[in-house]
Coordinates of C-alpha atoms and ligand atoms in Angstrom, one line a residue:
M1 CA 3.4 13.4 13.8
K2 CA 2.9 10.5 11.5
L3 CA 4.3 11.2 8.1
A4 CA 4.5 9.2 4.8
V5 CA 6.9 10.3 2.1
A6 CA 6.4 9.1 -1.5
G7 CA 9.6 8.7 -3.5
A8 CA 13.0 7.8 -2.1
G9 CA 15.0 10.0 -4.4
F10 CA 17.2 13.0 -3.4
V11 CA 14.3 15.0 -2.1
G12 CA 12.2 12.3 -0.5
L13 CA 15.1 10.5 1.2
V14 CA 16.6 13.7 2.6
H15 CA 13.2 15.0 3.7
A16 CA 12.2 11.8 5.4
A17 CA 15.6 11.5 7.2
V18 CA 15.4 15.1 8.4
M19 CA 11.8 14.9 9.6
A20 CA 12.4 11.5 11.3
N21 CA 15.0 13.3 13.5
Q22 CA 12.4 15.9 14.5
E23 CA 10.1 13.8 16.6
N24 CA 8.0 12.5 13.7
Q25 CA 7.3 8.9 12.8
V26 CA 8.2 8.7 9.1
V27 CA 7.5 5.9 6.5
L28 CA 9.2 6.4 3.2
F29 CA 7.7 4.4 0.3
D30 CA 8.9 3.9 -3.2
V31 CA 7.7 1.8 -6.2
N32 CA 11.4 0.9 -6.9
E33 CA 11.9 -2.3 -4.8
R34 CA 15.6 -2.3 -5.4
R35 CA 15.9 1.2 -3.9
I36 CA 13.9 0.2 -0.8
D37 CA 16.0 -3.0 -0.5
D38 CA 19.2 -1.0 -0.7
L39 CA 17.9 1.4 2.0
N40 CA 16.9 -1.5 4.3
D41 CA 20.3 -3.2 3.7
F42 CA 22.0 0.1 4.7
C43 CA 20.0 0.1 7.9
A44 CA 20.7 -3.6 8.6
G45 CA 24.4 -2.9 8.1
V46 CA 24.6 -5.2 5.0
T47 CA 26.1 -2.2 3.1
D48 CA 27.5 1.1 4.2
K49 CA 26.6 2.8 0.9
L50 CA 23.4 4.6 0.3
P51 CA 21.8 4.7 -3.2
I52 CA 22.4 8.5 -3.3
H53 CA 25.4 10.4 -2.1
E54 CA 24.7 13.3 0.2
P55 CA 27.1 14.5 2.9
G56 CA 25.6 13.9 6.3
L57 CA 22.8 11.7 5.1
P58 CA 24.1 8.3 6.3
E59 CA 24.6 9.7 9.8
L60 CA 21.1 11.3 9.7
I61 CA 19.5 8.0 8.7
K62 CA 21.4 6.1 11.4
S63 CA 20.3 8.5 14.0
A64 CA 16.7 8.2 13.0
Q65 CA 17.1 4.4 12.9
K66 CA 18.3 4.5 16.5
K67 CA 15.2 6.4 17.5
N68 CA 13.0 4.0 15.6
T69 CA 11.4 6.8 13.6
L70 CA 12.3 6.0 10.0
F71 CA 11.1 3.1 7.9
F72 CA 11.4 2.2 4.3
T73 CA 8.8 0.2 2.4
T74 CA 7.1 -0.6 -0.9
D75 CA 3.8 -0.9 0.9
A76 CA 2.3 2.4 -0.1
D77 CA -1.2 1.6 1.1
K78 CA -0.1 1.0 4.7
A79 CA 2.2 4.0 4.7
I80 CA -0.6 6.3 3.5
Q81 CA -3.2 4.8 5.7
E82 CA -1.2 5.3 8.9
A83 CA 0.0 8.9 8.1
T84 CA -1.7 12.2 8.7
V85 CA 0.6 14.0 6.3
I86 CA 1.7 12.5 3.0
F87 CA 4.6 14.3 1.2
I88 CA 4.7 13.6 -2.5
C89 CA 8.4 13.7 -3.5
V90 CA 8.3 11.7 -6.8
G91 CA 10.1 12.8 -10.0
T92 CA 8.5 15.2 -12.4
P93 CA 10.8 14.8 -15.4
P94 CA 10.3 16.9 -18.6
N95 CA 8.4 15.3 -21.4
E96 CA 9.3 15.8 -25.1
Q97 CA 7.8 19.3 -25.1
G98 CA 9.6 20.2 -21.9
K99 CA 6.4 20.0 -19.8
A100 CA 6.6 18.3 -16.4
D101 CA 5.4 14.7 -16.7
L102 CA 3.0 14.4 -13.8
K103 CA 2.3 10.6 -14.2
Y104 CA 4.2 9.8 -11.0
V105 CA 2.4 12.5 -9.0
D106 CA -1.0 11.3 -10.4
S107 CA -0.2 7.7 -9.5
V108 CA 0.5 8.6 -5.9
A109 CA -2.7 10.7 -5.9
H110 CA -4.8 7.8 -7.1
N111 CA -3.1 5.6 -4.5
I112 CA -4.1 8.1 -1.7
G113 CA -7.6 8.3 -3.0
K114 CA -8.1 4.6 -3.1
V115 CA -6.7 4.2 0.4
L116 CA -9.0 7.0 1.7
Q117 CA -12.0 5.3 0.1
Q118 CA -11.3 2.2 2.2
S119 CA -10.1 4.0 5.4
P120 CA -11.6 7.4 5.6
G121 CA -9.9 10.1 7.7
Y122 CA -8.3 13.5 7.4
K123 CA -5.1 13.7 5.4
L124 CA -2.9 16.6 4.4
I125 CA -1.4 15.8 1.0
V126 CA 1.7 17.8 0.2
N127 CA 3.3 18.4 -3.2
K128 CA 7.0 18.7 -2.4
S129 CA 8.0 17.8 -5.9
T130 CA 8.4 20.7 -8.3
V131 CA 5.1 20.8 -10.1
P132 CA 3.4 23.2 -12.5
V133 CA 0.8 25.7 -11.2
G134 CA -2.6 23.9 -10.9
T135 CA -1.1 20.6 -9.6
A136 CA -2.6 21.0 -6.1
K137 CA -6.0 21.4 -7.8
R138 CA -5.2 18.4 -10.0
V139 CA -4.3 16.2 -7.0
R140 CA -7.5 17.3 -5.2
K141 CA -9.5 16.3 -8.2
I142 CA -8.0 12.9 -8.5
V143 CA -8.4 12.1 -4.8
S144 CA -12.0 13.4 -4.9
Q145 CA -12.8 10.8 -7.5
Y146 CA -12.5 8.3 -4.6
Y147 CA -13.2 10.2 -1.4
Q148 CA -15.5 13.1 -0.5
G149 CA -14.4 13.4 3.1
E150 CA -12.1 16.1 4.5
F151 CA -8.6 16.4 3.2
D152 CA -6.2 19.3 2.1
V153 CA -3.7 19.5 -0.7
A154 CA -0.8 21.9 -0.3
S155 CA 2.2 23.0 -2.2
N156 CA 5.4 22.9 -0.2
P157 CA 8.2 23.0 -2.9
E158 CA 11.6 21.8 -1.9
T159 CA 14.4 24.3 -2.0
L160 CA 17.4 22.1 -1.2
A161 CA 20.4 21.8 -3.5
E162 CA 22.1 18.5 -4.1
G163 CA 25.5 18.3 -2.4
R164 CA 24.3 20.2 0.6
A165 CA 20.8 18.8 0.8
V166 CA 21.0 17.7 4.4
R167 CA 22.2 21.1 5.5
D168 CA 19.6 22.9 3.4
A169 CA 16.8 20.7 4.7
S170 CA 17.9 20.7 8.4
M171 CA 18.6 24.5 8.5
P172 CA 16.2 25.9 5.9
T173 CA 16.5 29.6 5.1
R174 CA 12.7 29.7 4.5
I175 CA 9.8 27.3 4.0
I176 CA 7.2 28.0 1.2
V177 CA 3.7 26.7 2.0
G178 CA 0.8 27.1 -0.4
V179 CA -2.4 26.1 1.3
D180 CA -5.8 27.6 2.0
S181 CA -7.0 25.8 5.1
T182 CA -6.3 27.0 8.6
K183 CA -6.1 23.4 9.8
A184 CA -3.4 22.6 7.3
R185 CA -1.5 25.8 8.2
K186 CA -1.5 24.7 11.8
I187 CA 0.0 21.3 10.9
F188 CA 2.7 22.9 8.8
H189 CA 3.5 25.2 11.7
E190 CA 3.8 22.3 14.0
L191 CA 6.1 20.5 11.5
Y192 CA 8.4 23.4 10.5
A193 CA 8.4 26.1 13.3
R194 CA 11.1 24.0 15.1
F195 CA 13.6 24.7 12.3
F196 CA 13.7 28.4 13.3
L197 CA 14.6 30.4 16.3
P198 CA 11.5 31.8 18.1
Q199 CA 10.4 35.1 16.5
Q200 CA 12.5 34.3 13.5
E201 CA 10.2 31.9 11.7
K202 CA 10.3 32.1 8.0
I203 CA 7.4 30.0 6.9
Y204 CA 5.8 31.8 4.1
F205 CA 2.1 30.9 3.8
M206 CA 0.3 31.7 0.6
S207 CA -2.2 30.1 -1.8
P208 CA -1.4 26.7 -3.5
E209 CA -1.0 28.5 -6.8
S210 CA 1.4 31.1 -5.3
G211 CA 3.4 28.3 -3.7
E212 CA 3.7 26.5 -6.9
L213 CA 4.8 29.6 -8.8
T214 CA 7.2 30.7 -6.2
K215 CA 9.4 27.7 -6.8
Y216 CA 9.6 28.5 -10.5
A217 CA 10.1 32.2 -9.8
C218 CA 13.1 31.5 -7.6
N219 CA 14.7 29.1 -10.1
T220 CA 14.1 31.6 -12.9
Y221 CA 15.5 34.5 -11.0
L222 CA 18.6 32.5 -10.2
A223 CA 18.9 31.0 -13.7
S224 CA 18.6 34.5 -15.2
Q225 CA 21.3 35.7 -12.8
V226 CA 23.6 33.0 -14.0
V227 CA 22.9 34.0 -17.6
L228 CA 23.5 37.7 -16.9
T229 CA 26.7 36.8 -15.0
N230 CA 28.0 34.9 -17.9
I231 CA 27.0 37.6 -20.4
F232 CA 29.0 40.1 -18.4
A233 CA 32.0 37.8 -17.9
N234 CA 32.0 37.1 -21.7
T235 CA 31.7 40.8 -22.4
A236 CA 34.4 41.7 -19.8
K237 CA 36.9 39.4 -21.5
Q238 CA 35.9 40.7 -24.9
V239 CA 36.4 44.4 -24.0
G240 CA 39.5 43.9 -21.8
A241 CA 37.7 44.4 -18.5
N242 CA 38.0 42.1 -15.4
W243 CA 34.8 40.6 -14.2
R244 CA 36.2 39.7 -10.8
D245 CA 37.1 43.3 -10.1
M246 CA 33.6 44.4 -11.1
V247 CA 31.7 42.0 -8.9
P248 CA 31.9 43.7 -5.4
A249 CA 30.7 47.0 -6.9
I250 CA 27.8 45.3 -8.6
L251 CA 26.8 43.4 -5.5
D252 CA 26.9 46.6 -3.4
D253 CA 24.0 48.0 -5.5
V254 CA 21.2 47.5 -3.0
R255 CA 18.6 47.3 -5.7
I256 CA 20.0 44.2 -7.3
G257 CA 18.0 41.2 -6.0
K258 CA 15.8 43.5 -3.9
F259 CA 13.8 45.4 -6.3
V260 CA 10.8 43.2 -7.0
H261 CA 8.0 45.6 -7.3
P262 CA 6.1 45.0 -10.6
G263 CA 4.7 47.8 -12.7
P264 CA 4.3 49.2 -16.2
G265 CA 7.9 48.5 -17.2
F266 CA 11.0 50.5 -16.3
G267 CA 11.3 54.1 -17.6
G268 CA 13.5 57.0 -17.0
S269 CA 16.5 58.3 -18.8
C270 CA 18.9 55.4 -18.1
F271 CA 17.8 51.8 -18.4
S272 CA 16.6 51.7 -22.0
K273 CA 19.5 53.7 -23.5
D274 CA 22.1 51.9 -21.4
L275 CA 20.8 48.5 -22.3
A276 CA 20.7 49.5 -26.0
Q277 CA 24.3 50.8 -25.8
L278 CA 25.5 47.6 -24.2
Y279 CA 23.8 45.7 -26.9
H280 CA 26.0 47.6 -29.4
T281 CA 29.1 47.3 -27.3
I282 CA 28.8 43.5 -27.2
R283 CA 28.1 43.4 -31.0
E284 CA 31.0 45.7 -31.9
H285 CA 33.4 43.7 -29.8
G286 CA 32.5 40.6 -31.6
G287 CA 30.4 39.3 -28.8
D288 CA 28.1 36.3 -29.1
E289 CA 24.7 36.7 -30.6
F290 CA 23.2 34.8 -27.6
D291 CA 24.7 37.4 -25.3
Y292 CA 23.3 40.6 -26.9
T293 CA 19.9 39.2 -28.0
V294 CA 19.0 38.7 -24.3
L295 CA 19.2 42.5 -24.0
E296 CA 17.0 42.9 -27.0
T297 CA 14.5 40.6 -25.3
V298 CA 14.6 42.5 -22.0
L299 CA 13.9 45.8 -23.9
A300 CA 11.1 44.2 -25.9
Q301 CA 9.4 42.8 -22.8
N302 CA 9.7 46.2 -21.2
E303 CA 8.0 48.0 -24.0
H304 CA 5.2 45.3 -24.1
Q305 CA 4.8 45.6 -20.3
K306 CA 3.9 49.3 -20.6
L307 CA 0.6 48.3 -22.3
K308 CA 0.0 45.2 -20.1
I309 CA -2.7 46.8 -18.0
M310 CA -4.7 47.3 -21.3
H311 CA -5.7 43.6 -21.1
D312 CA -7.5 44.4 -17.9
I313 CA -9.0 47.6 -19.2
E314 CA -10.3 45.8 -22.2
K315 CA -11.7 43.0 -20.1
A316 CA -13.5 45.4 -17.7
Y317 CA -15.1 47.4 -20.6
K318 CA -15.6 44.3 -22.7
G319 CA -13.7 46.1 -25.5
D320 CA -16.1 49.0 -25.7
F321 CA -14.1 52.2 -25.2
A322 CA -16.3 54.6 -27.0
G323 CA -17.0 57.6 -24.8
K324 CA -15.3 56.1 -21.8
K325 CA -13.7 58.6 -19.4
I326 CA -10.7 57.3 -17.6
A327 CA -8.8 59.2 -14.8
V328 CA -5.1 58.6 -14.8
W329 CA -2.9 59.2 -11.7
G330 CA 0.8 59.3 -12.3
L331 CA 2.6 60.5 -15.5
S332 CA 6.2 60.5 -14.5
F333 CA 8.1 57.2 -14.7
K334 CA 8.3 57.0 -10.9
R335 CA 7.4 59.0 -7.9
D336 CA 9.2 62.1 -6.7
T337 CA 10.3 63.2 -10.1
N338 CA 8.9 65.2 -13.1
D339 CA 11.0 63.1 -15.5
I340 CA 8.7 61.5 -18.0
R341 CA 11.3 60.0 -20.3
D342 CA 10.4 56.5 -21.3
A343 CA 7.4 56.6 -18.9
A344 CA 4.5 54.2 -19.5
S345 CA 2.1 57.1 -19.6
L346 CA 3.7 58.3 -23.0
K347 CA 2.6 55.0 -24.5
L348 CA -0.6 54.2 -22.7
I349 CA -2.4 57.6 -22.8
P350 CA -2.1 58.0 -26.6
H351 CA -3.3 54.4 -26.9
L352 CA -6.4 55.2 -24.8
L353 CA -7.1 58.4 -26.8
N354 CA -6.8 56.5 -30.0
L355 CA -9.4 54.0 -28.7
G356 CA -11.9 56.9 -28.3
C357 CA -11.5 57.5 -24.5
T358 CA -11.3 60.8 -22.8
V359 CA -8.6 60.9 -20.2
H360 CA -8.4 63.0 -17.0
L361 CA -4.8 63.3 -16.1
H362 CA -3.1 64.1 -12.8
D363 CA 0.5 64.1 -11.6
P364 CA 1.9 66.2 -8.8
E365 CA 4.9 67.4 -10.8
A366 CA 5.0 65.9 -14.3
M367 CA 2.1 67.4 -16.2
E368 CA 4.0 70.1 -18.0
E369 CA 6.7 67.7 -19.1
F370 CA 4.0 65.3 -20.3
I371 CA 2.3 68.0 -22.4
K372 CA 5.6 69.1 -23.9
E373 CA 6.5 65.6 -24.8
M374 CA 3.1 64.9 -26.3
E375 CA 3.2 68.1 -28.3
H376 CA 6.7 67.2 -29.5
D377 CA 5.1 63.9 -30.8
H378 CA 2.2 65.9 -32.4
A379 CA -0.3 63.9 -30.3
D380 CA -3.9 65.1 -30.4
L381 CA -4.7 66.1 -26.8
T382 CA -8.2 67.4 -27.5
N383 CA -9.6 64.6 -25.2
A384 CA -7.0 64.9 -22.5
L385 CA -7.9 67.1 -19.6
F386 CA -5.4 68.1 -16.9
F387 CA -6.2 68.4 -13.2
T388 CA -4.2 69.8 -10.3
D389 CA -6.4 68.0 -7.8
K390 CA -6.3 64.2 -7.9
Y391 CA -9.9 63.8 -6.7
E392 CA -11.2 66.4 -9.2
A393 CA -9.6 64.3 -11.9
I394 CA -11.8 61.3 -11.2
K395 CA -15.2 63.0 -11.1
G396 CA -17.6 61.3 -13.4
C397 CA -15.0 58.9 -14.7
D398 CA -15.6 55.3 -15.7
G399 CA -12.5 54.1 -13.9
L400 CA -9.2 55.1 -12.4
L401 CA -5.8 54.0 -13.8
I402 CA -2.8 54.3 -11.5
L403 CA 0.6 54.4 -13.3
N404 CA 3.2 55.5 -10.8
D405 CA 3.9 55.4 -7.1
W406 CA 3.6 58.9 -5.7
K407 CA 2.9 58.7 -2.0
T408 CA -0.3 60.7 -2.4
Y409 CA -1.8 57.9 -4.5
K410 CA -1.0 55.1 -2.1
Q411 CA -3.9 55.4 0.4
P412 CA -6.7 57.0 -1.5
D413 CA -9.9 58.0 0.3
F414 CA -12.3 55.3 -0.9
N415 CA -15.4 57.2 0.1
T416 CA -14.3 60.1 -2.2
L417 CA -13.5 57.6 -5.0
R418 CA -16.9 55.9 -4.4
E419 CA -18.8 59.2 -4.8
A420 CA -16.7 60.6 -7.7
L421 CA -16.4 57.6 -9.9
Q422 CA -19.2 56.7 -12.3
R423 CA -18.0 53.1 -12.2
K424 CA -16.0 51.9 -9.3
V425 CA -13.2 50.2 -11.1
I426 CA -9.5 50.7 -10.4
F427 CA -6.7 49.6 -12.7
D428 CA -3.6 49.6 -10.6
G429 CA -0.7 49.5 -13.1
K430 CA 1.8 49.8 -10.3
D431 CA 0.4 47.4 -7.8
L432 CA 0.4 50.3 -5.4
L433 CA -2.8 49.9 -3.4
E434 CA -3.0 47.6 -0.4
Y435 CA -4.9 44.6 -1.9
A436 CA -6.6 43.7 1.3
S437 CA -7.9 47.3 1.8
V438 CA -9.4 47.4 -1.6
K439 CA -11.0 44.0 -1.0
D440 CA -12.4 45.1 2.3
E441 CA -14.1 48.0 0.7
G442 CA -16.2 45.4 -1.0
D443 CA -17.6 47.4 -3.9
F444 CA -14.6 48.2 -6.0
E445 CA -13.6 46.2 -9.1
Y446 CA -9.8 46.1 -8.9
Y447 CA -7.3 45.0 -11.5
S448 CA -3.5 45.0 -10.8
I449 CA -0.4 43.6 -12.3
G450 CA 0.6 40.7 -10.0
R451 CA -2.5 39.9 -7.9
P452 CA -5.8 38.3 -8.6
D453 CA -8.6 40.5 -10.0
I454 CA -11.3 41.6 -7.6
V455 CA -14.5 41.3 -9.6
N456 CA -18.2 40.4 -8.9
V457 CA -18.3 43.0 -6.2
K458 CA -21.6 44.4 -4.8
P459 CA -22.9 47.3 -6.9
Ligands
LIG1 P1 14.4 11.2 -8.1 O1 14.1 10.8 -9.5 O2 15.7 11.1 -7.5 O3 13.4 10.3 -7.1 C1 12.1 10.1 -7.4 C2 11.7 8.8 -6.7 O4 10.2 8.7 -6.8 C3 12.3 7.6 -7.4 O5 12.9 6.8 -6.5 C4 11.0 6.8 -8.0 O6 11.2 5.4 -8.0 C5 9.9 7.3 -7.0 N1 8.6 7.1 -7.4 C6 8.0 7.2 -8.7 N2 6.7 7.0 -8.7 C7 6.4 6.7 -7.4 C8 5.2 6.3 -6.7 N3 4.0 6.2 -7.4 N4 5.2 6.1 -5.4 C9 6.4 6.2 -4.7 N5 7.5 6.5 -5.3 C10 7.6 6.7 -6.6 O7 13.8 12.7 -7.9 P2 14.3 13.8 -7.0 O8 15.6 14.4 -7.5 O9 14.2 13.4 -5.6 O10 13.2 14.9 -7.3 C11 11.9 14.8 -6.9 C12 11.1 16.1 -7.1 O11 11.7 17.1 -6.4 C13 11.2 16.6 -8.6 O12 10.0 17.2 -8.8 C14 12.3 17.6 -8.6 O13 12.2 18.5 -9.6 C15 12.2 18.2 -7.2 N6 13.4 18.8 -6.7 C16 14.6 18.1 -6.8 C17 15.7 18.7 -6.3 C18 17.0 18.0 -6.5 O14 18.0 18.7 -6.2 N7 17.1 16.8 -6.8 C19 15.7 20.0 -5.5 C20 14.3 20.5 -5.4 C21 13.2 19.9 -6.0

């Protein structure tokens, strides 16, 4: 396939060299003439040094050169014109406020638009640079100023790490592709499937916004892990423990790095109290403020998260709660237990009652515990009704709120919901329901934690 790559930095140069060794014709262009001259000098044997150091890169470029599949130029117009796919790999440095400066991305987008205006034809424009959510839309808007014909804009964030960039790009563990069109997905498949063994393809297709955010999510998970590691190493030293001895036992906890299910915060008897104790341990041992305040932030976010779904409830009812009847499924902090300690229900339900709602509550095991806890807190339960049948609970309600993940809630009978609910709106505080199934039903409004709202449904 004919590819153009914009930006001969770490990402662009490595990507161009890798793709040129995979039966593609690649033209790498850059506004930095010196950089292009250096690359052409390297190819001509004038120098044996590349402008960037990456193990394996010189060999990869030489190999592509032999195949006649990799060219370096400052002639962006020609490169764009001849390519079907254009990878944008320019820098996105932070500006003074720490926001990504998109001027280089914009400049390539204008360039592409102008070329398309002169020579129309389908192009797949790919943001490989790390760009904020919304940049695919932004690039589309810029190109559309010049060209109204068919083109796609995708997010395909690079995941290589410097120092092992060639290995990462030649043997990727996964490829992230955010794009909506089927045509573009096929092209990506053609480009990237060869990097994987058959049946073991790891090309993750999603929307452009999801693709853009995935890159930031991965980096933030990793950055947070580095921070947590350092906090524990600091604390270990402070309290006379040995971090290295602890590591294997920590890594054998199968939940770490694997539990990625969003919901109304963590609950139960352990996490909050253990994090709170650790906060004190670090402080009492003279630990650094930066180390223990992270824990404070984690706990504060978790408390806030318990009420997060309220934004959606408010949105759906336009802030008018008077006389609203809401069914709530799930009182314990998670399925298969009657433990309601620290459960989101203890915070959310009094909140709904205070707003003037009536709540119809159901939980397979935790209702007694819930009542006990509420009575202990002197909560007024006049407008809280308790049901032993989950479908009885929703009768005549203005909406259903799901707060935990009992198996019985996972695949509700939509026909029963349809008949019983006064208003067909589901607030899924646990992201429990299958998104596509709800969407397919066609007439349920649906609000969840980590997925787009389903609104404007047929009545
Ligand atoms: P870089 O700064 O090394 O290279 C960017 C290149 O783009 C420069 O050579 C510059 O002259 C060129 N450029 C600027 N405007 C241009 C234009 N209009 N047309 C053509 N070329 C133009 O940047 P690097 O490190 O390669 O990063 C690129 C992007 O990839 C950034 O968004 C970065 O965050 C992301 N990224 C970087 C990784 C890394 O390890 N360096 C890893 C993963 C993503």
